[in-house]
Short mmCIF file of C-alpha atoms in Angstrom, two decimals:
data_model
loop_
_atom_site.label_atom_id
_atom_site.label_comp_id
_atom_site.label_asym_id
_atom_site.label_seq_id
_atom_site.Cartn_x
_atom_site.Cartn_y
_atom_site.Cartn_z
CA UNK A 1 -15.90 -32.87 -12.38
CA UNK A 2 -13.15 -30.28 -13.63
CA UNK A 3 -10.89 -28.12 -11.53
CA UNK A 4 -12.90 -25.17 -12.50
CA UNK A 5 -16.40 -26.61 -12.16
CA UNK A 6 -15.37 -28.02 -8.79
CA UNK A 7 -13.97 -24.52 -8.07
CA UNK A 8 -17.17 -22.77 -9.03
CA UNK A 9 -19.40 -25.55 -7.38
CA UNK A 10 -17.57 -24.85 -4.06
CA UNK A 11 -17.74 -21.51 -4.34
CA UNK A 12 -21.44 -21.76 -4.72
CA UNK A 13 -21.74 -24.29 -1.97
CA UNK A 14 -19.07 -22.35 0.48
CA UNK A 15 -20.89 -19.32 -0.22
CA UNK A 16 -24.60 -20.60 0.74
CA UNK A 17 -22.74 -21.90 4.14
CA UNK A 18 -21.48 -18.65 5.20
CA UNK A 19 -24.17 -16.72 4.07
CA UNK A 20 -26.25 -18.91 5.94
CA UNK A 21 -24.36 -19.70 9.14
CA UNK A 22 -23.24 -15.98 9.46
CA UNK A 23 -27.26 -14.81 9.09
CA UNK A 24 -28.15 -17.73 12.16
CA UNK A 25 -24.91 -16.26 14.31
CA UNK A 26 -25.79 -12.23 13.29
CA UNK A 27 -29.60 -13.24 14.51
CA UNK A 28 -28.65 -15.20 17.64
CA UNK A 29 -25.99 -12.92 18.34
CA UNK A 30 -28.42 -9.89 18.40
CA UNK A 31 -30.96 -11.82 20.61
CA UNK A 32 -28.11 -12.64 22.75
CA UNK A 33 -26.84 -8.93 22.79
CA UNK A 34 -30.28 -7.85 24.46
CA UNK A 35 -30.55 -10.56 26.90
CA UNK A 36 -26.74 -10.56 28.09
CA UNK A 37 -25.48 -7.73 30.17
CA UNK A 38 -22.05 -6.32 28.03
CA UNK A 39 -20.05 -7.22 31.46
CA UNK A 40 -21.28 -11.07 30.72
CA UNK A 41 -19.96 -10.61 27.44
CA UNK A 42 -16.67 -9.27 28.51
CA UNK A 43 -15.95 -12.20 30.95
CA UNK A 44 -16.00 -14.47 27.66
CA UNK A 45 -13.69 -11.89 26.03
CA UNK A 46 -11.00 -12.06 28.90
CA UNK A 47 -10.90 -16.04 27.76
CA UNK A 48 -10.70 -16.23 24.31
CA UNK A 49 -7.25 -15.93 23.74
CA UNK A 50 -6.84 -19.18 25.73
CA UNK A 51 -9.07 -21.15 23.57
CA UNK A 52 -7.37 -19.64 20.27
CA UNK A 53 -3.62 -21.00 21.29
CA UNK A 54 -5.68 -24.24 22.47
CA UNK A 55 -7.18 -24.77 18.82
CA UNK A 56 -3.78 -23.65 17.28
CA UNK A 57 -1.58 -25.62 19.12
CA UNK A 58 -3.76 -28.67 18.84
CA UNK A 59 -4.17 -28.90 14.87
CA UNK A 60 0.02 -27.61 15.05
CA UNK A 61 -0.80 -26.64 10.70
CA UNK A 62 -0.86 -30.05 9.80
CA UNK A 63 -4.48 -29.78 8.20
CA UNK A 64 -3.19 -27.00 5.85
CA UNK A 65 -0.30 -29.84 5.06
CA UNK A 66 -2.69 -32.11 4.07
CA UNK A 67 -4.74 -29.82 1.97
CA UNK A 68 -1.48 -28.86 0.18
CA UNK A 69 -0.40 -32.41 -0.64
CA UNK A 70 -0.84 -33.77 -3.83
CA UNK A 71 -2.29 -37.35 -3.03
CA UNK A 72 -3.03 -37.73 1.15
CA UNK A 73 -3.94 -40.86 2.18
CA UNK A 74 -5.47 -43.05 4.74
CA UNK A 75 -2.21 -42.99 6.50
CA UNK A 76 -1.64 -39.11 6.42
CA UNK A 77 -5.05 -38.51 7.79
CA UNK A 78 -4.99 -40.61 10.77
CA UNK A 79 -1.89 -39.81 11.79
CA UNK A 80 -2.85 -36.16 11.85
CA UNK A 81 -6.19 -36.95 13.42
CA UNK A 82 -4.19 -39.04 16.15
CA UNK A 83 -1.43 -36.32 17.34
CA UNK A 84 -4.39 -33.53 17.07
CA UNK A 85 -6.33 -35.40 19.22
CA UNK A 86 -3.43 -36.09 22.07
CA UNK A 87 -2.48 -32.53 22.06
CA UNK A 88 -5.81 -30.84 22.58
CA UNK A 89 -6.26 -33.71 25.29
CA UNK A 90 -2.88 -32.41 27.30
CA UNK A 91 -3.97 -28.70 26.28
CA UNK A 92 -7.16 -29.07 27.84
CA UNK A 93 -5.60 -30.26 31.22
CA UNK A 94 -2.67 -27.78 31.28
CA UNK A 95 -6.10 -25.25 30.81
CA UNK A 96 -7.70 -26.69 33.94
CA UNK A 97 -4.75 -26.32 36.14
CA UNK A 98 -3.87 -23.16 35.05
CA UNK A 99 -7.53 -21.66 35.52
CA UNK A 100 -7.46 -19.99 38.85
CA UNK A 101 -4.20 -18.30 38.48
CA UNK A 102 -5.74 -16.84 35.15
CA UNK A 103 -8.95 -15.94 37.54
CA UNK A 104 -6.22 -14.13 39.83
CA UNK A 105 -4.62 -12.20 37.14
CA UNK A 106 -7.70 -10.62 36.16
CA UNK A 107 -9.20 -10.59 39.59
CA UNK A 108 -12.51 -12.49 38.39
CA UNK A 109 -12.90 -15.41 40.31
CA UNK A 110 -16.04 -16.66 37.88
CA UNK A 111 -13.18 -17.29 35.22
CA UNK A 112 -11.99 -20.12 36.86
CA UNK A 113 -14.94 -22.63 36.20
CA UNK A 114 -15.54 -21.06 32.74
CA UNK A 115 -12.43 -21.46 31.47
CA UNK A 116 -12.37 -25.41 32.50
CA UNK A 117 -15.93 -26.00 30.95
CA UNK A 118 -15.00 -23.19 27.94
CA UNK A 119 -11.85 -25.28 27.24
CA UNK A 120 -13.46 -28.43 26.72
CA UNK A 121 -14.40 -26.91 23.33
CA UNK A 122 -10.47 -27.70 21.95
CA UNK A 123 -10.84 -31.68 22.65
CA UNK A 124 -14.07 -31.16 20.91
CA UNK A 125 -12.62 -29.03 17.49
CA UNK A 126 -9.76 -32.05 17.18
CA UNK A 127 -12.39 -34.53 16.60
CA UNK A 128 -13.47 -33.05 13.47
CA UNK A 129 -11.42 -30.88 12.17
CA UNK A 130 -9.83 -33.60 9.87
CA UNK A 131 -13.07 -34.79 8.98
CA UNK A 132 -13.12 -31.24 7.55
CA UNK A 133 -10.08 -30.92 5.97
CA UNK A 134 -10.88 -34.53 3.93
CA UNK A 135 -13.82 -32.49 2.64
CA UNK A 136 -12.12 -29.47 1.62
CA UNK A 137 -9.31 -31.68 -0.17
CA UNK A 138 -11.91 -32.94 -2.05
CA UNK A 139 -13.62 -29.15 -2.71
CA UNK A 140 -16.46 -31.06 -1.48
CA UNK A 141 -18.05 -28.33 0.31
CA UNK A 142 -22.02 -29.16 0.29
CA UNK A 143 -21.19 -31.66 3.06
CA UNK A 144 -19.81 -28.88 5.29
CA UNK A 145 -22.69 -26.64 4.54
CA UNK A 146 -25.41 -29.49 5.73
CA UNK A 147 -23.29 -29.87 9.12
CA UNK A 148 -22.67 -26.36 9.68
CA UNK A 149 -26.26 -24.56 9.17
CA UNK A 150 -28.02 -27.31 11.51
CA UNK A 151 -25.15 -27.07 14.34
CA UNK A 152 -25.25 -23.30 14.14
CA UNK A 153 -29.17 -23.14 14.68
CA UNK A 154 -29.26 -25.90 17.34
CA UNK A 155 -26.90 -24.18 19.43
CA UNK A 156 -28.14 -20.79 18.84
CA UNK A 157 -31.44 -22.23 20.29
CA UNK A 158 -29.59 -23.63 23.08
CA UNK A 159 -27.83 -20.29 24.00
CA UNK A 160 -30.99 -18.19 23.55
CA UNK A 161 -33.01 -20.22 25.59
CA UNK A 162 -30.29 -20.18 28.62
CA UNK A 163 -30.10 -16.43 28.20
CA UNK A 164 -33.47 -16.01 28.31
CA UNK A 165 -33.25 -18.33 31.75
CA UNK A 166 -30.76 -16.07 33.06
CA UNK A 167 -27.75 -18.07 32.81
CA UNK A 168 -25.68 -15.11 31.17
CA UNK A 169 -21.99 -16.15 30.32
CA UNK A 170 -22.98 -19.74 30.66
CA UNK A 171 -25.24 -19.62 28.03
CA UNK A 172 -22.51 -18.37 25.45
CA UNK A 173 -20.26 -21.37 27.16
CA UNK A 174 -22.80 -23.88 26.67
CA UNK A 175 -23.75 -22.20 23.49
CA UNK A 176 -20.21 -23.17 21.45
CA UNK A 177 -19.57 -26.76 23.28
CA UNK A 178 -23.32 -27.92 21.81
CA UNK A 179 -22.04 -26.58 18.52
CA UNK A 180 -18.84 -28.40 18.47
CA UNK A 181 -20.58 -31.88 19.73
CA UNK A 182 -23.22 -31.49 16.87
CA UNK A 183 -20.32 -30.76 14.46
CA UNK A 184 -18.43 -33.89 15.34
CA UNK A 185 -21.42 -36.20 15.31
CA UNK A 186 -22.79 -34.72 11.78
CA UNK A 187 -18.83 -35.02 10.12
CA UNK A 188 -18.27 -38.57 11.37
CA UNK A 189 -21.62 -39.37 9.88
CA UNK A 190 -21.22 -38.13 6.58
CA UNK A 191 -17.77 -38.83 5.92
CA UNK A 192 -18.34 -42.28 7.57
CA UNK A 193 -14.22 -41.76 8.26
CA UNK A 194 -12.84 -43.83 11.35
CA UNK A 195 -9.36 -42.78 12.09
CA UNK A 196 -6.70 -45.69 12.38
CA UNK A 197 -5.12 -44.66 15.91
CA UNK A 198 -1.52 -45.99 14.45
CA UNK A 199 0.77 -42.85 13.62
CA UNK A 200 2.87 -43.24 10.50
CA UNK A 201 6.37 -41.14 11.84
CA UNK A 202 7.80 -40.43 8.16
CA UNK A 203 3.93 -39.04 7.49
CA UNK A 204 4.18 -37.07 11.01
CA UNK A 205 7.93 -35.76 10.03
CA UNK A 206 6.31 -34.51 6.48
CA UNK A 207 3.38 -32.65 7.92
CA UNK A 208 4.88 -31.50 10.93
CA UNK A 209 7.61 -29.59 9.47
CA UNK A 210 5.31 -27.86 6.85
CA UNK A 211 2.87 -27.18 9.63
CA UNK A 212 4.55 -26.02 12.90
CA UNK A 213 5.66 -23.12 11.03
CA UNK A 214 1.90 -22.14 10.27
CA UNK A 215 1.31 -23.17 14.03
CA UNK A 216 3.97 -20.89 15.49
CA UNK A 217 2.58 -17.77 13.33
CA UNK A 218 -0.88 -19.05 14.16
CA UNK A 219 -0.77 -18.83 17.69
CA UNK A 220 1.57 -15.67 17.69
CA UNK A 221 -0.87 -14.21 15.36
CA UNK A 222 -4.25 -15.55 17.61
CA UNK A 223 -2.27 -14.03 20.76
CA UNK A 224 -2.05 -10.79 19.55
CA UNK A 225 -5.55 -10.37 17.75
CA UNK A 226 -6.70 -11.86 21.43
CA UNK A 227 -4.84 -10.16 23.91
CA UNK A 228 -6.98 -6.80 22.72
CA UNK A 229 -9.80 -8.18 25.22
CA UNK A 230 -7.49 -9.43 27.88
CA UNK A 231 -5.21 -6.18 27.95
CA UNK A 232 -8.47 -4.09 28.59
CA UNK A 233 -9.75 -6.55 30.81
CA UNK A 234 -6.67 -5.64 33.04
CA UNK A 235 -6.48 -2.09 32.64
CA UNK A 236 -9.73 -1.02 32.25
CA UNK A 237 -13.53 -3.10 33.01
CA UNK A 238 -15.65 -6.06 31.81
CA UNK A 239 -18.08 -3.78 30.07
CA UNK A 240 -15.16 -2.07 27.66
CA UNK A 241 -14.28 -5.71 27.14
CA UNK A 242 -17.72 -6.15 26.07
CA UNK A 243 -18.09 -3.00 24.33
CA UNK A 244 -14.88 -4.17 22.60
CA UNK A 245 -15.60 -7.34 21.79
CA UNK A 246 -19.24 -6.88 20.44
CA UNK A 247 -17.58 -4.04 18.14
CA UNK A 248 -14.74 -6.74 16.99
CA UNK A 249 -17.55 -9.38 16.28
CA UNK A 250 -19.52 -6.97 14.26
CA UNK A 251 -16.69 -5.87 12.16
CA UNK A 252 -15.81 -9.77 11.49
CA UNK A 253 -19.03 -10.91 10.26
CA UNK A 254 -18.76 -9.62 6.97
CA UNK A 255 -15.00 -9.80 6.76
CA UNK A 256 -15.03 -13.48 7.91
CA UNK A 257 -18.22 -14.24 5.73
CA UNK A 258 -16.45 -13.64 2.51
CA UNK A 259 -12.96 -14.28 3.05
CA UNK A 260 -13.86 -17.99 4.41
CA UNK A 261 -16.39 -18.35 1.75
CA UNK A 262 -13.17 -17.74 -1.17
CA UNK A 263 -10.67 -18.92 1.01
CA UNK A 264 -11.96 -22.33 2.12
CA UNK A 265 -12.05 -23.05 -2.13
CA UNK A 266 -9.20 -20.34 -3.12
CA UNK A 267 -6.47 -21.89 -1.20
CA UNK A 268 -7.13 -25.68 -2.40
CA UNK A 269 -7.36 -24.20 -5.94
CA UNK A 270 -4.58 -22.75 -5.68
CA UNK A 271 -2.65 -25.45 -4.53
CA UNK A 272 -3.19 -27.40 -7.39
CA UNK A 273 -1.86 -24.53 -9.57
CA UNK A 274 0.95 -24.04 -7.53
CA UNK A 275 3.99 -24.94 -10.32
CA UNK A 276 1.92 -22.23 -12.60
CA UNK A 277 3.21 -19.37 -11.55
CA UNK A 278 1.36 -17.14 -14.81
CA UNK A 279 -1.93 -18.80 -13.94
CA UNK A 280 -1.40 -18.31 -10.37
CA UNK A 281 -1.04 -14.95 -10.60
CA UNK A 282 -3.85 -14.34 -13.06
CA UNK A 283 -6.43 -16.17 -10.29
CA UNK A 284 -4.82 -14.28 -7.72
CA UNK A 285 -5.40 -11.07 -9.06
CA UNK A 286 -8.97 -11.92 -9.86
CA UNK A 287 -9.54 -12.79 -6.19
CA UNK A 288 -7.88 -9.95 -4.79
CA UNK A 289 -9.69 -7.40 -6.85
CA UNK A 290 -13.14 -8.80 -6.11
CA UNK A 291 -12.69 -9.47 -2.48
CA UNK A 292 -11.22 -5.70 -1.93
CA UNK A 293 -13.93 -4.56 -3.92
CA UNK A 294 -16.77 -6.38 -1.78
CA UNK A 295 -15.17 -5.62 1.40
CA UNK A 296 -14.23 -2.15 1.04
CA UNK A 297 -17.48 -1.64 0.13
CA UNK A 298 -19.18 -3.10 3.12
CA UNK A 299 -16.30 -1.50 5.29
CA UNK A 300 -17.18 2.21 4.53
CA UNK A 301 -20.50 1.60 4.26
CA UNK A 302 -20.46 0.21 7.90
CA UNK A 303 -18.87 3.32 9.53
CA UNK A 304 -21.49 5.56 7.58
CA UNK A 305 -23.97 3.71 8.89
CA UNK A 306 -22.44 2.30 12.71
CA UNK A 307 -24.20 4.68 14.97
CA UNK A 308 -28.32 3.87 14.16
CA UNK A 309 -27.11 0.19 13.35
CA UNK A 310 -26.11 -0.61 16.85
CA UNK A 311 -29.12 1.51 17.88
CA UNK A 312 -31.51 -0.17 15.87
CA UNK A 313 -30.36 -4.10 16.35
CA UNK A 314 -28.30 -4.08 19.80
CA UNK A 315 -30.01 -1.30 21.79
CA UNK A 316 -28.63 2.41 23.02
CA UNK A 317 -26.87 0.11 26.09
CA UNK A 318 -24.12 -0.89 23.36
CA UNK A 319 -23.74 2.57 21.85
CA UNK A 320 -20.50 3.14 23.36
CA UNK A 321 -19.25 0.39 20.95
CA UNK A 322 -19.83 2.49 17.98
CA UNK A 323 -16.25 4.23 17.83
CA UNK A 324 -14.14 1.21 17.97
CA UNK A 325 -16.34 -0.40 15.52
CA UNK A 326 -16.00 2.16 13.12
CA UNK A 327 -12.03 2.01 13.45
CA UNK A 328 -12.24 -1.42 13.44
CA UNK A 329 -13.75 -1.27 9.70
CA UNK A 330 -10.76 0.08 8.35
CA UNK A 331 -8.50 -3.05 9.47
CA UNK A 332 -11.04 -4.94 7.39
CA UNK A 333 -10.50 -3.24 4.21
CA UNK A 334 -7.04 -4.07 4.23
CA UNK A 335 -7.79 -7.73 5.29
CA UNK A 336 -7.96 -9.10 1.67
CA UNK A 337 -4.68 -7.81 0.81
CA UNK A 338 -2.84 -9.26 3.55
CA UNK A 339 -4.97 -12.24 3.66
CA UNK A 340 -4.28 -13.46 -0.19
CA UNK A 341 -0.51 -12.36 -0.43
CA UNK A 342 0.26 -14.69 2.51
CA UNK A 343 -1.35 -17.49 0.76
CA UNK A 344 0.89 -17.30 -1.88
CA UNK A 345 3.64 -18.05 0.61
CA UNK A 346 1.58 -21.21 2.04
CA UNK A 347 0.67 -22.82 -1.41
CA UNK A 348 4.53 -22.39 -2.69
CA UNK A 349 5.73 -24.24 0.47
CA UNK A 350 7.45 -21.48 1.89
CA UNK A 351 6.23 -21.55 5.40
CA UNK A 352 9.31 -20.07 6.50
CA UNK A 353 9.04 -17.04 4.91
CA UNK A 354 5.10 -16.84 6.37
CA UNK A 355 6.35 -17.37 9.93
CA UNK A 356 9.17 -14.84 9.61
CA UNK A 357 6.22 -12.24 7.95
CA UNK A 358 3.89 -12.88 10.88
CA UNK A 359 6.75 -12.04 13.44
CA UNK A 360 7.59 -9.32 12.10
CA UNK A 361 3.73 -8.01 12.13
CA UNK A 362 3.17 -9.31 15.38
CA UNK A 363 6.03 -7.93 16.91
CA UNK A 364 5.06 -4.08 15.41
CA UNK A 365 1.77 -4.67 16.93
CA UNK A 366 2.90 -5.78 20.56
CA UNK A 367 4.76 -2.70 20.21
CA UNK A 368 2.07 -0.67 19.71
CA UNK A 369 0.07 -1.74 22.00
CA UNK A 370 2.88 -0.97 24.43
CA UNK A 371 3.10 2.32 23.31
CA UNK A 372 -0.91 3.13 23.39
CA UNK A 373 -2.25 1.22 26.20
CA UNK A 374 -2.12 3.96 29.10
CA UNK A 375 -3.54 6.06 26.62
CA UNK A 376 -7.11 4.77 26.41
CA UNK A 377 -8.67 2.20 24.12
CA UNK A 378 -9.08 4.68 20.76
CA UNK A 379 -5.14 5.08 20.94
CA UNK A 380 -5.12 0.99 20.84
CA UNK A 381 -7.53 0.30 18.20
CA UNK A 382 -5.82 3.08 16.06
CA UNK A 383 -2.26 0.91 16.78
CA UNK A 384 -4.08 -2.05 15.18
CA UNK A 385 -5.05 -0.02 12.05
CA UNK A 386 -1.56 1.14 11.45
CA UNK A 387 -0.31 -2.45 11.90
CA UNK A 388 -2.44 -3.49 9.20
CA UNK A 389 -0.82 -1.17 7.18
CA UNK A 390 2.31 -2.06 8.00
CA UNK A 391 1.46 -5.87 7.05
CA UNK A 392 0.21 -5.18 3.66
CA UNK A 393 3.72 -3.92 2.86
CA UNK A 394 5.14 -6.95 4.24
CA UNK A 395 3.05 -9.28 2.64
CA UNK A 396 3.28 -7.48 -0.83
CA UNK A 397 7.10 -8.46 -0.32
CA UNK A 398 7.30 -11.38 -0.08
CA UNK A 399 4.45 -12.70 -2.32
CA UNK A 400 5.92 -10.54 -5.13
CA UNK A 401 8.90 -12.79 -5.17
CA UNK A 402 6.88 -15.67 -6.25
CA UNK A 403 4.05 -14.47 -8.66
CA UNK A 404 5.78 -10.75 -9.64
CA UNK A 405 2.91 -8.78 -8.54
CA UNK A 406 4.61 -5.55 -7.21
CA UNK A 407 3.99 -2.83 -5.05
CA UNK A 408 2.78 -0.29 -7.56
CA UNK A 409 0.83 -2.49 -9.77
CA UNK A 410 -0.93 -3.82 -6.18
CA UNK A 411 -1.93 -0.16 -5.21
CA UNK A 412 -2.89 0.72 -8.58
CA UNK A 413 -5.48 -2.18 -8.60
CA UNK A 414 -6.27 -1.86 -5.18
CA UNK A 415 -6.66 2.48 -5.63
CA UNK A 416 -8.77 1.87 -8.52
CA UNK A 417 -11.28 -0.50 -6.92
CA UNK A 418 -11.50 1.25 -4.08
CA UNK A 419 -12.14 4.60 -5.32
CA UNK A 420 -15.68 4.80 -6.14
CA UNK A 421 -16.36 3.56 -2.44
CA UNK A 422 -14.07 5.95 -1.17
CA UNK A 423 -15.54 9.13 -2.94
CA UNK A 424 -18.92 8.00 -2.14
CA UNK A 425 -17.93 7.70 1.57
CA UNK A 426 -16.51 11.43 1.41
CA UNK A 427 -19.83 13.04 -0.13
CA UNK A 428 -22.02 11.24 2.38
CA UNK A 429 -19.63 11.93 5.35
CA UNK A 430 -19.70 15.41 4.63
CA UNK A 431 -23.66 15.67 4.30
CA UNK A 432 -24.10 13.84 7.86
CA UNK A 433 -20.98 15.62 9.56
CA UNK A 434 -21.30 19.07 8.21
CA UNK A 435 -25.17 19.29 7.09
CA UNK A 436 -26.57 17.11 9.86
CA UNK A 437 -29.14 15.78 7.29
CA UNK A 438 -29.73 12.64 9.72
CA UNK A 439 -30.88 14.52 12.33
CA UNK A 440 -35.06 14.56 11.98
CA UNK A 441 -34.94 10.79 11.41
CA UNK A 442 -35.25 7.28 14.03
CA UNK A 443 -32.77 4.72 13.26
CA UNK A 444 -34.21 2.40 10.82
CA UNK A 445 -34.71 5.55 8.36
CA UNK A 446 -31.56 6.63 8.66
CA UNK A 447 -30.26 3.04 7.66
CA UNK A 448 -32.16 2.93 4.49
CA UNK A 449 -31.55 7.31 3.75
CA UNK A 450 -27.56 6.44 4.09
CA UNK A 451 -27.61 2.79 2.68
CA UNK A 452 -29.47 4.05 -0.42
CA UNK A 453 -27.48 7.35 -0.84
CA UNK A 454 -24.13 4.91 -0.92
CA UNK A 455 -24.99 2.38 -3.07
CA UNK A 456 -26.31 4.83 -5.79
CA UNK A 457 -23.57 6.72 -5.82
CA UNK A 458 -21.14 4.03 -5.31
CA UNK A 459 -22.92 2.00 -8.97
CA UNK A 460 -22.70 5.10 -10.54
CA UNK A 461 -19.34 5.69 -10.23
CA UNK A 462 -18.20 2.18 -10.87
CA UNK A 463 -19.95 2.60 -14.04
CA UNK A 464 -18.20 5.94 -14.87
CA UNK A 465 -15.28 4.89 -14.24
CA UNK A 466 -15.60 1.07 -16.25
CA UNK A 467 -13.79 -0.36 -13.02
CA UNK A 468 -11.84 -3.74 -13.50
CA UNK A 469 -14.00 -5.09 -10.47
CA UNK A 470 -17.16 -4.08 -12.58
CA UNK A 471 -15.80 -5.82 -15.40
CA UNK A 472 -14.63 -8.81 -13.38
CA UNK A 473 -18.54 -9.54 -11.61
CA UNK A 474 -19.70 -9.25 -15.57
CA UNK A 475 -17.12 -11.46 -16.88
CA UNK A 476 -17.60 -13.74 -13.64
CA UNK A 477 -21.73 -13.90 -14.78
CA UNK A 478 -21.36 -14.78 -17.90
CA UNK A 479 -18.84 -17.28 -17.39
CA UNK A 480 -19.63 -19.39 -14.22
CA UNK A 481 -22.44 -21.07 -16.07
CA UNK A 482 -19.49 -22.43 -18.74
CA UNK A 483 -17.63 -23.36 -15.42
CA UNK A 484 -14.16 -20.99 -17.17
CA UNK A 485 -13.84 -18.55 -14.03
CA UNK A 486 -10.04 -19.58 -13.55
CA UNK A 487 -8.94 -19.95 -16.79
CA UNK A 488 -7.45 -23.45 -18.04
CA UNK A 489 -6.90 -26.38 -16.04
#
């Protein structure tokens, strides 16, 4: 199968996996939000940072190196698997030992047992990450879908049952453990790959030298990303952590679905054309415009419907999370520009620049937290929005050195892509805020009316302006059957 056909097949299967998994997860989270109090979600939110650090350290970025490699062999995969498992095992015991001190920091005694049990997920994840990496390298996403969807369904049922039986936060913990165990079993059965426990030192050195910079960047990003629940839990309350994590999760749902769908295919695809800068830029430009078109549309619509959405799906007890959610959606608009510019550095092997970029962005975010923490949660989230914009500038600067896609060109493409959505947003926001047109409707009708008006205006404007995003979508619909989405191989 040609590279183009593999890419198109990969996008299709990945979309099915991401759409299916997020749909299942969305339904599960809605049910859990009605069964579990915000304070219980807040407890888990306080410790997510440790799990995030553990997963970053256990992989050490070497799975990304395997995907980028030209021809990784059995020794490559086995070496990385053995190192990942060893590190994850050591990390588990570190978290087991320091759990009481973390509980003391938060003044939440229940966290000791939660950390010790939830950290098992780090070990479980190390057991299937290389099997998943092998499938990704081969652009085989059909098997990944067959593993992911049943795992989410089974673990979701487990979580709902335990929540119904009043297990509280433990329902969330056991749900993640069941998900990891099922994925491990399924990936082993699908790939039939048994790792060799021997470690090849030269292979280890090769992948470590590429991956450790990604790991350091990933750890910093995950710490900063997850430090918000930690800071909110320390300075405010568990309930506020629950509101923030729920708002963040709702924002991440469309962002992660779309970005993961593309990124799982895009990264290995770009890695295969990394030496052809012209083709690399052309493929990147299409991905950038399409992902920005989709995410800017969704994020702007979610800001408009946030209040009825939370009221209808989660219940009125979650309405305090609405302003958090609306501000976080703004960061989702910037996500494609930040994500895919940084991918250029990875496929070019410049993980040193990737790390440098991550250091700058995360330092500015920490400074933002320090400056705003005493003023409330809204200023904290505004610091995230500003930091996302700073990240855009930094990412474009570095990526431009390799694909010649400068600020002005990216800005023009982004502005033209997002302009119809911004106009649609402004019109409907004016009607809602100044004419209060939704005052006599229930939550469900508000969702239908606002969503329908927004999409009608948006689509009309895209046709009126004849935007490139619309042309790219039309072109893809014509070329998908021919397997020509990314040009010549």
